[in-house]
PDB file of C-alpha atoms and ligand atoms in Angstrom:
ATOM      1  CA  MET A1159     200.955  48.322 114.886  1.00  0.00           C
ATOM      2  CA  THR A1160     201.018  52.027 114.189  1.00  0.00           C
ATOM      3  CA  ASP A1161     200.965  54.520 117.036  1.00  0.00           C
ATOM      4  CA  THR A1162     197.487  55.628 116.015  1.00  0.00           C
ATOM      5  CA  LEU A1163     196.097  52.115 116.283  1.00  0.00           C
ATOM      6  CA  HIS A1164     197.944  51.667 119.565  1.00  0.00           C
ATOM      7  CA  HIS A1165     196.123  54.732 120.901  1.00  0.00           C
ATOM      8  CA  LEU A1166     192.844  53.420 119.502  1.00  0.00           C
ATOM      9  CA  LEU A1167     193.247  50.136 121.379  1.00  0.00           C
ATOM     10  CA  ALA A1168     194.137  52.054 124.533  1.00  0.00           C
ATOM     11  CA  VAL A1169     190.899  54.059 124.154  1.00  0.00           C
ATOM     12  CA  GLN A1170     188.964  50.821 123.621  1.00  0.00           C
ATOM     13  CA  ASP A1171     190.565  49.212 126.673  1.00  0.00           C
ATOM     14  CA  ALA A1172     189.767  52.275 128.793  1.00  0.00           C
ATOM     15  CA  ASP A1173     186.169  52.256 127.532  1.00  0.00           C
ATOM     16  CA  THR A1174     185.850  48.550 128.319  1.00  0.00           C
ATOM     17  CA  SER A1175     187.228  49.158 131.832  1.00  0.00           C
ATOM     18  CA  ILE A1176     184.854  52.086 132.349  1.00  0.00           C
ATOM     19  CA  THR A1177     181.854  49.979 131.279  1.00  0.00           C
ATOM     20  CA  GLN A1178     182.884  47.133 133.590  1.00  0.00           C
ATOM     21  CA  LEU A1179     183.446  49.522 136.502  1.00  0.00           C
ATOM     22  CA  GLU A1180     180.053  51.154 135.935  1.00  0.00           C
ATOM     23  CA  HIS A1181     178.357  47.746 135.935  1.00  0.00           C
ATOM     24  CA  ARG A1182     180.164  46.767 139.113  1.00  0.00           C
ATOM     25  CA  ARG A1183     179.196  50.071 140.723  1.00  0.00           C
ATOM     26  CA  ALA A1184     175.524  49.671 139.801  1.00  0.00           C
ATOM     27  CA  ALA A1185     175.468  46.076 141.069  1.00  0.00           C
ATOM     28  CA  LEU A1186     177.248  46.746 144.391  1.00  0.00           C
ATOM     29  CA  SER A1187     174.074  46.701 146.454  1.00  0.00           C
ATOM     30  CA  ASP A1188     173.147  43.274 145.048  1.00  0.00           C
ATOM     31  CA  THR A1189     176.587  41.691 144.953  1.00  0.00           C
ATOM     32  CA  SER A1190     177.452  42.752 148.507  1.00  0.00           C
ATOM     33  CA  GLY A1191     174.229  41.213 149.828  1.00  0.00           C
ATOM     34  CA  LEU A1192     173.022  44.621 151.046  1.00  0.00           C
ATOM     35  CA  ALA A1193     169.897  44.609 148.866  1.00  0.00           C
ATOM     36  CA  ALA A1194     168.792  41.244 150.285  1.00  0.00           C
ATOM     37  CA  VAL A1195     169.458  42.335 153.883  1.00  0.00           C
ATOM     38  CA  GLU A1196     167.635  45.654 153.291  1.00  0.00           C
ATOM     39  CA  ALA A1197     164.601  43.808 151.894  1.00  0.00           C
ATOM     40  CA  GLU A1198     164.467  41.404 154.836  1.00  0.00           C
ATOM     41  CA  LEU A1199     165.041  44.258 157.248  1.00  0.00           C
ATOM     42  CA  ALA A1200     162.190  46.309 155.742  1.00  0.00           C
ATOM     43  CA  GLU A1201     159.813  43.357 156.106  1.00  0.00           C
ATOM     44  CA  LEU A1202     160.771  42.797 159.753  1.00  0.00           C
ATOM     45  CA  GLU A1203     160.599  46.526 160.544  1.00  0.00           C
ATOM     46  CA  ALA A1204     157.078  46.591 159.091  1.00  0.00           C
ATOM     47  CA  ARG A1205     156.043  43.612 161.219  1.00  0.00           C
ATOM     48  CA  HIS A1206     157.584  45.231 164.285  1.00  0.00           C
ATOM     49  CA  ALA A1207     155.795  48.522 163.606  1.00  0.00           C
ATOM     50  CA  GLU A1208     152.493  46.708 163.096  1.00  0.00           C
ATOM     51  CA  ALA A1209     152.844  44.808 166.407  1.00  0.00           C
ATOM     52  CA  ALA A1210     153.867  48.009 168.211  1.00  0.00           C
ATOM     53  CA  THR A1211     150.730  49.726 166.855  1.00  0.00           C
ATOM     54  CA  ARG A1212     148.529  46.877 168.093  1.00  0.00           C
ATOM     55  CA  ARG A1213     150.211  47.013 171.486  1.00  0.00           C
ATOM     56  CA  ALA A1214     149.835  50.799 171.711  1.00  0.00           C
ATOM     57  CA  ALA A1215     146.097  50.508 170.943  1.00  0.00           C
ATOM     58  CA  LEU A1216     145.675  47.991 173.773  1.00  0.00           C
ATOM     59  CA  ALA A1217     147.705  50.166 176.147  1.00  0.00           C
ATOM     60  CA  GLU A1218     145.469  53.097 175.208  1.00  0.00           C
ATOM     61  CA  THR A1219     142.358  51.007 175.942  1.00  0.00           C
ATOM     62  CA  GLN A1220     143.854  49.962 179.277  1.00  0.00           C
ATOM     63  CA  LYS A1221     144.647  53.575 180.170  1.00  0.00           C
ATOM     64  CA  GLY A1222     141.071  54.649 179.335  1.00  0.00           C
ATOM     65  CA  LEU A1223     139.668  51.865 181.518  1.00  0.00           C
ATOM     66  CA  GLU A1224     141.991  52.792 184.395  1.00  0.00           C
ATOM     67  CA  GLU A1225     140.761  56.382 184.210  1.00  0.00           C
ATOM     68  CA  GLN A1226     137.142  55.242 184.285  1.00  0.00           C
ATOM     69  CA  ILE A1227     137.892  52.894 187.228  1.00  0.00           C
ATOM     70  CA  ALA A1228     139.592  55.721 189.131  1.00  0.00           C
ATOM     71  CA  ALA A1229     136.606  58.047 188.566  1.00  0.00           C
ATOM     72  CA  ILE A1230     134.158  55.340 189.688  1.00  0.00           C
ATOM     73  CA  THR A1231     136.256  54.557 192.784  1.00  0.00           C
ATOM     74  CA  GLU A1232     136.372  58.215 193.689  1.00  0.00           C
ATOM     75  CA  ARG A1233     132.603  58.547 193.257  1.00  0.00           C
ATOM     76  CA  ARG A1234     131.954  55.390 195.301  1.00  0.00           C
ATOM     77  CA  ASP A1235     134.245  56.528 198.139  1.00  0.00           C
ATOM     78  CA  LEU A1236     132.377  59.832 198.214  1.00  0.00           C
ATOM     79  CA  VAL A1237     128.934  58.192 198.344  1.00  0.00           C
ATOM     80  CA  GLU A1238     130.125  55.719 200.972  1.00  0.00           C
ATOM     81  CA  LYS A1239     131.464  58.540 203.122  1.00  0.00           C
ATOM     82  CA  ARG A1240     128.122  60.305 202.867  1.00  0.00           C
ATOM     83  CA  LEU A1241     126.332  57.064 203.643  1.00  0.00           C
ATOM     84  CA  TYR A1242     128.255  56.496 206.882  1.00  0.00           C
ATOM     85  CA  ALA A1243     127.951  60.121 207.912  1.00  0.00           C
ATOM     86  CA  ALA A1244     124.219  60.295 207.149  1.00  0.00           C
ATOM     87  CA  THR A1245     122.696  60.047 210.609  1.00  0.00           C
ATOM     88  CA  SER A1246     119.682  62.200 209.876  1.00  0.00           C
ATOM     89  CA  SER A1247     118.880  61.064 206.309  1.00  0.00           C
ATOM     90  CA  SER A1248     115.635  59.365 205.418  1.00  0.00           C
ATOM     91  CA  SER A1249     115.690  55.620 204.794  1.00  0.00           C
ATOM     92  CA  ARG A1250     114.796  56.348 201.154  1.00  0.00           C
ATOM     93  CA  ASP A1251     117.917  58.469 200.760  1.00  0.00           C
ATOM     94  CA  LEU A1252     120.017  55.820 202.501  1.00  0.00           C
ATOM     95  CA  GLN A1253     118.613  53.153 200.182  1.00  0.00           C
ATOM     96  CA  ALA A1254     119.401  55.302 197.135  1.00  0.00           C
ATOM     97  CA  MET A1255     122.974  55.777 198.332  1.00  0.00           C
ATOM     98  CA  GLN A1256     123.394  52.059 199.014  1.00  0.00           C
ATOM     99  CA  ASP A1257     122.006  51.284 195.549  1.00  0.00           C
ATOM    100  CA  GLU A1258     124.488  53.672 193.959  1.00  0.00           C
ATOM    101  CA  VAL A1259     127.403  52.159 195.879  1.00  0.00           C
ATOM    102  CA  GLN A1260     126.318  48.705 194.712  1.00  0.00           C
ATOM    103  CA  HIS A1261     125.920  49.887 191.106  1.00  0.00           C
ATOM    104  CA  LEU A1262     129.363  51.533 191.151  1.00  0.00           C
ATOM    105  CA  THR A1263     130.958  48.427 192.663  1.00  0.00           C
ATOM    106  CA  ASP A1264     129.410  46.236 189.955  1.00  0.00           C
ATOM    107  CA  ARG A1265     130.407  48.629 187.192  1.00  0.00           C
ATOM    108  CA  ARG A1266     133.953  48.810 188.518  1.00  0.00           C
ATOM    109  CA  ALA A1267     134.192  45.006 188.536  1.00  0.00           C
ATOM    110  CA  GLU A1268     133.084  44.936 184.869  1.00  0.00           C
ATOM    111  CA  LEU A1269     135.682  47.518 183.895  1.00  0.00           C
ATOM    112  CA  GLU A1270     138.399  45.697 185.835  1.00  0.00           C
ATOM    113  CA  GLU A1271     137.522  42.561 183.895  1.00  0.00           C
ATOM    114  CA  LEU A1272     137.930  44.465 180.620  1.00  0.00           C
ATOM    115  CA  GLU A1273     141.205  45.962 181.833  1.00  0.00           C
ATOM    116  CA  LEU A1274     142.525  42.489 182.650  1.00  0.00           C
ATOM    117  CA  VAL A1275     141.638  41.311 179.121  1.00  0.00           C
ATOM    118  CA  ALA A1276     143.447  44.315 177.585  1.00  0.00           C
ATOM    119  CA  MET A1277     146.499  43.580 179.757  1.00  0.00           C
ATOM    120  CA  LEU A1278     146.529  39.870 178.926  1.00  0.00           C
ATOM    121  CA  GLU A1279     146.236  40.586 175.199  1.00  0.00           C
ATOM    122  CA  GLN A1280     149.438  42.626 175.409  1.00  0.00           C
ATOM    123  CA  ASP A1281     151.505  39.678 176.683  1.00  0.00           C
ATOM    124  CA  PRO A1282     151.778  37.724 173.387  1.00  0.00           C
ATOM    125  CA  ILE A1283     152.464  40.993 171.548  1.00  0.00           C
ATOM    126  CA  ASP A1284     155.274  41.767 173.987  1.00  0.00           C
ATOM    127  CA  ALA A1285     156.733  38.327 173.308  1.00  0.00           C
ATOM    128  CA  GLU A1286     156.400  38.933 169.549  1.00  0.00           C
ATOM    129  CA  LEU A1287     158.128  42.322 169.871  1.00  0.00           C
ATOM    130  CA  THR A1288     160.951  40.764 171.904  1.00  0.00           C
ATOM    131  CA  THR A1289     161.488  38.043 169.288  1.00  0.00           C
ATOM    132  CA  LEU A1290     161.397  40.546 166.428  1.00  0.00           C
ATOM    133  CA  GLY A1291     163.746  42.866 168.304  1.00  0.00           C
ATOM    134  CA  ALA A1292     166.245  40.034 168.836  1.00  0.00           C
ATOM    135  CA  THR A1293     166.306  39.373 165.072  1.00  0.00           C
ATOM    136  CA  LEU A1294     166.218  43.028 164.072  1.00  0.00           C
ATOM    137  CA  SER A1295     169.100  44.193 166.202  1.00  0.00           C
ATOM    138  CA  PRO A1296     171.887  42.115 164.580  1.00  0.00           C
ATOM    139  CA  MET A1297     170.258  42.598 161.172  1.00  0.00           C
ATOM    140  CA  ARG A1298     170.352  46.388 161.544  1.00  0.00           C
ATOM    141  CA  ALA A1299     174.017  46.107 162.522  1.00  0.00           C
ATOM    142  CA  ARG A1300     174.692  43.861 159.499  1.00  0.00           C
ATOM    143  CA  ALA A1301     172.935  46.315 157.150  1.00  0.00           C
ATOM    144  CA  GLU A1302     174.978  49.177 158.590  1.00  0.00           C
ATOM    145  CA  GLU A1303     178.190  47.209 158.104  1.00  0.00           C
ATOM    146  CA  LEU A1304     177.248  46.377 154.488  1.00  0.00           C
ATOM    147  CA  ARG A1305     176.293  50.014 153.786  1.00  0.00           C
ATOM    148  CA  GLY A1306     179.764  50.992 154.958  1.00  0.00           C
ATOM    149  CA  GLN A1307     181.360  48.335 152.784  1.00  0.00           C
ATOM    150  CA  VAL A1308     179.323  49.389 149.728  1.00  0.00           C
ATOM    151  CA  ALA A1309     180.241  53.051 150.287  1.00  0.00           C
ATOM    152  CA  HIS A1310     183.913  52.077 150.540  1.00  0.00           C
ATOM    153  CA  ASP A1311     183.781  49.924 147.378  1.00  0.00           C
ATOM    154  CA  ARG A1312     181.885  52.667 145.537  1.00  0.00           C
ATOM    155  CA  ALA A1313     184.566  55.211 146.449  1.00  0.00           C
ATOM    156  CA  GLU A1314     187.252  52.832 145.167  1.00  0.00           C
ATOM    157  CA  ILE A1315     185.362  52.310 141.894  1.00  0.00           C
ATOM    158  CA  ASP A1316     184.866  56.069 141.536  1.00  0.00           C
ATOM    159  CA  ALA A1317     188.616  56.587 141.886  1.00  0.00           C
ATOM    160  CA  ALA A1318     189.270  53.882 139.266  1.00  0.00           C
ATOM    161  CA  LEU A1319     186.656  55.464 136.980  1.00  0.00           C
ATOM    162  CA  ALA A1320     188.253  58.881 137.301  1.00  0.00           C
ATOM    163  CA  SER A1321     191.649  57.411 136.484  1.00  0.00           C
ATOM    164  CA  ALA A1322     190.283  55.453 133.477  1.00  0.00           C
ATOM    165  CA  ALA A1323     188.468  58.566 132.205  1.00  0.00           C
ATOM    166  CA  GLY A1324     191.735  60.530 132.499  1.00  0.00           C
ATOM    167  CA  SER A1325     193.788  58.037 130.505  1.00  0.00           C
ATOM    168  CA  ARG A1326     190.973  57.631 127.974  1.00  0.00           C
ATOM    169  CA  ALA A1327     190.910  61.382 127.348  1.00  0.00           C
ATOM    170  CA  ALA A1328     194.703  61.471 126.930  1.00  0.00           C
ATOM    171  CA  GLU A1329     194.651  58.546 124.452  1.00  0.00           C
ATOM    172  CA  ALA A1330     191.608  59.841 122.556  1.00  0.00           C
ATOM    173  CA  ALA A1331     193.356  63.185 122.049  1.00  0.00           C
ATOM    174  CA  GLN A1332     195.928  61.316 119.939  1.00  0.00           C
ATOM    175  CA  LEU A1333     193.371  59.982 117.439  1.00  0.00           C
ATOM    176  CA  PRO A1334     192.531  61.602 114.101  1.00  0.00           C
ATOM    177  CA  THR A1335     188.957  62.902 114.204  1.00  0.00           C
ATOM    178  CA  ALA A1336     187.724  60.643 111.400  1.00  0.00           C
ATOM    179  CA  LEU A1337     189.017  57.510 113.135  1.00  0.00           C
ATOM    180  CA  ALA A1338     187.652  58.622 116.514  1.00  0.00           C
ATOM    181  CA  ASP A1339     184.227  59.254 114.950  1.00  0.00           C
ATOM    182  CA  ARG A1340     184.251  55.901 113.178  1.00  0.00           C
ATOM    183  CA  TYR A1341     185.211  54.173 116.442  1.00  0.00           C
ATOM    184  CA  GLU A1342     182.415  55.922 118.381  1.00  0.00           C
ATOM    185  CA  THR A1343     179.818  55.006 115.750  1.00  0.00           C
ATOM    186  CA  LEU A1344     180.877  51.352 115.772  1.00  0.00           C
ATOM    187  CA  ARG A1345     181.055  51.254 119.551  1.00  0.00           C
ATOM    188  CA  ALA A1346     177.540  52.626 119.904  1.00  0.00           C
ATOM    189  CA  ARG A1347     176.246  49.983 117.487  1.00  0.00           C
ATOM    190  CA  LEU A1348     178.334  46.992 118.613  1.00  0.00           C
ATOM    191  CA  LYS A1349     177.837  46.550 122.356  1.00  0.00           C
ATOM    192  CA  GLY A1350     180.570  48.965 123.393  1.00  0.00           C
ATOM    193  CA  THR A1351     183.369  47.496 121.281  1.00  0.00           C
ATOM    194  CA  GLY A1352     184.374  49.504 118.209  1.00  0.00           C
ATOM    195  CA  ALA A1353     187.954  48.255 117.863  1.00  0.00           C
ATOM    196  CA  ALA A1354     189.120  44.665 118.211  1.00  0.00           C
ATOM    197  CA  ARG A1355     192.441  42.896 118.127  1.00  0.00           C
ATOM    198  CA  LEU A1356     193.259  40.358 115.466  1.00  0.00           C
ATOM    199  CA  ILE A1357     194.638  37.479 117.513  1.00  0.00           C
ATOM    200  CA  LYS A1358     196.129  34.755 115.299  1.00  0.00           C
ATOM    201  CA  ASN A1359     193.220  34.387 112.862  1.00  0.00           C
ATOM    202  CA  HIS A1360     190.425  35.391 115.225  1.00  0.00           C
ATOM    203  CA  CYS A1361     188.691  38.714 115.620  1.00  0.00           C
ATOM    204  CA  ASP A1362     188.667  39.455 119.343  1.00  0.00           C
ATOM    205  CA  GLY A1363     185.433  41.456 118.891  1.00  0.00           C
ATOM    206  CA  CYS A1364     183.140  38.812 117.410  1.00  0.00           C
ATOM    207  CA  HIS A1365     185.412  35.808 118.153  1.00  0.00           C
ATOM    208  CA  LEU A1366     184.916  34.497 114.623  1.00  0.00           C
ATOM    209  CA  GLU A1367     187.692  33.112 112.475  1.00  0.00           C
ATOM    210  CA  LEU A1368     188.851  35.003 109.404  1.00  0.00           C
ATOM    211  CA  SER A1369     190.045  33.318 106.237  1.00  0.00           C
ATOM    212  CA  SER A1370     193.827  32.997 106.017  1.00  0.00           C
ATOM    213  CA  VAL A1371     193.764  35.056 102.827  1.00  0.00           C
ATOM    214  CA  GLU A1372     191.987  37.873 104.695  1.00  0.00           C
ATOM    215  CA  VAL A1373     194.355  37.592 107.660  1.00  0.00           C
ATOM    216  CA  GLU A1374     197.351  37.842 105.358  1.00  0.00           C
ATOM    217  CA  ARG A1375     195.843  40.804 103.532  1.00  0.00           C
ATOM    218  CA  ILE A1376     195.245  42.649 106.829  1.00  0.00           C
ATOM    219  CA  ARG A1377     198.719  41.904 108.177  1.00  0.00           C
ATOM    220  CA  ALA A1378     200.239  43.180 104.929  1.00  0.00           C
ATOM    221  CA  LEU A1379     198.357  46.509 104.970  1.00  0.00           C
ATOM    222  CA  PRO A1380     200.623  49.574 104.881  1.00  0.00           C
ATOM    223  CA  PRO A1381     200.874  51.541 108.153  1.00  0.00           C
ATOM    224  CA  GLY A1382     198.004  54.016 108.517  1.00  0.00           C
ATOM    225  CA  GLU A1383     195.498  51.845 106.696  1.00  0.00           C
ATOM    226  CA  VAL A1384     192.708  50.684 108.904  1.00  0.00           C
ATOM    227  CA  ALA A1385     191.267  47.185 108.519  1.00  0.00           C
ATOM    228  CA  THR A1386     187.741  46.102 109.249  1.00  0.00           C
ATOM    229  CA  CYS A1387     186.527  42.706 110.429  1.00  0.00           C
ATOM    230  CA  GLU A1388     184.425  41.389 107.554  1.00  0.00           C
ATOM    231  CA  GLN A1389     182.194  39.498 110.016  1.00  0.00           C
ATOM    232  CA  CYS A1390     181.296  42.146 112.599  1.00  0.00           C
ATOM    233  CA  GLY A1391     182.453  45.394 111.009  1.00  0.00           C
ATOM    234  CA  ARG A1392     184.729  46.407 113.882  1.00  0.00           C
ATOM    235  CA  ILE A1393     188.053  48.125 113.304  1.00  0.00           C
ATOM    236  CA  LEU A1394     190.527  45.279 113.373  1.00  0.00           C
ATOM    237  CA  VAL A1395     194.007  45.845 114.763  1.00  0.00           C
ATOM    238  CA  PRO A1396     196.657  43.153 114.156  1.00  0.00           C
ATOM    239  CA  SER A1397     198.473  42.266 117.330  1.00  0.00           C
TER     240      SER A1397
HETATM  241 ZN1   ZN B1094     184.807  40.655 114.230  1.00  0.00          ZN
END
């Protein structure tokens, strides 16, 4: 193998490594399990948020009822005080005050009933929130752990990519322009592989067998002459 072809194979190997590293990098979220955990987490978070909204609406209703009950109680206490203090009032006035006290008492009982309903409706939601929280908590921790792992793996891949890009550049600088151009054109057309090794009588690019006549012809080529796989068109380097 000539030095030039040796450099060409080194460029091809670096390119293959770079492609593999880029695929691994892009798939990290899936392969680590992070994507699946994130999806499950998002669904549970949405359910939790929805239950919390329902609970907050009931709590708001309860608060409104409590305010109304407090205002009614205050009004009733006031009327009752007047009623007991009213020594000189007419019986019609006394009757009116008694009627109001009765009306306020009835109204307060109605509102207290509604308040009880709003409180009771919160109980199953509280239980739901507790259950969701118990699942969410370890899942959030797991997602955090996986995010850390993915970040670590990504940094490692980035370092490997930088190193591969460095050696690729150094090897590519050794290639004649025409050969480099031919390699790039083939690589773009043939799934990232522009140069393949001839291993025994197989092309390592397309994995097809070459005729023994062709293999002999290629192995007998003078140094500097570049062979091509007659099946796939890749630059073929005898190994
Ligand atoms: Zn081939």
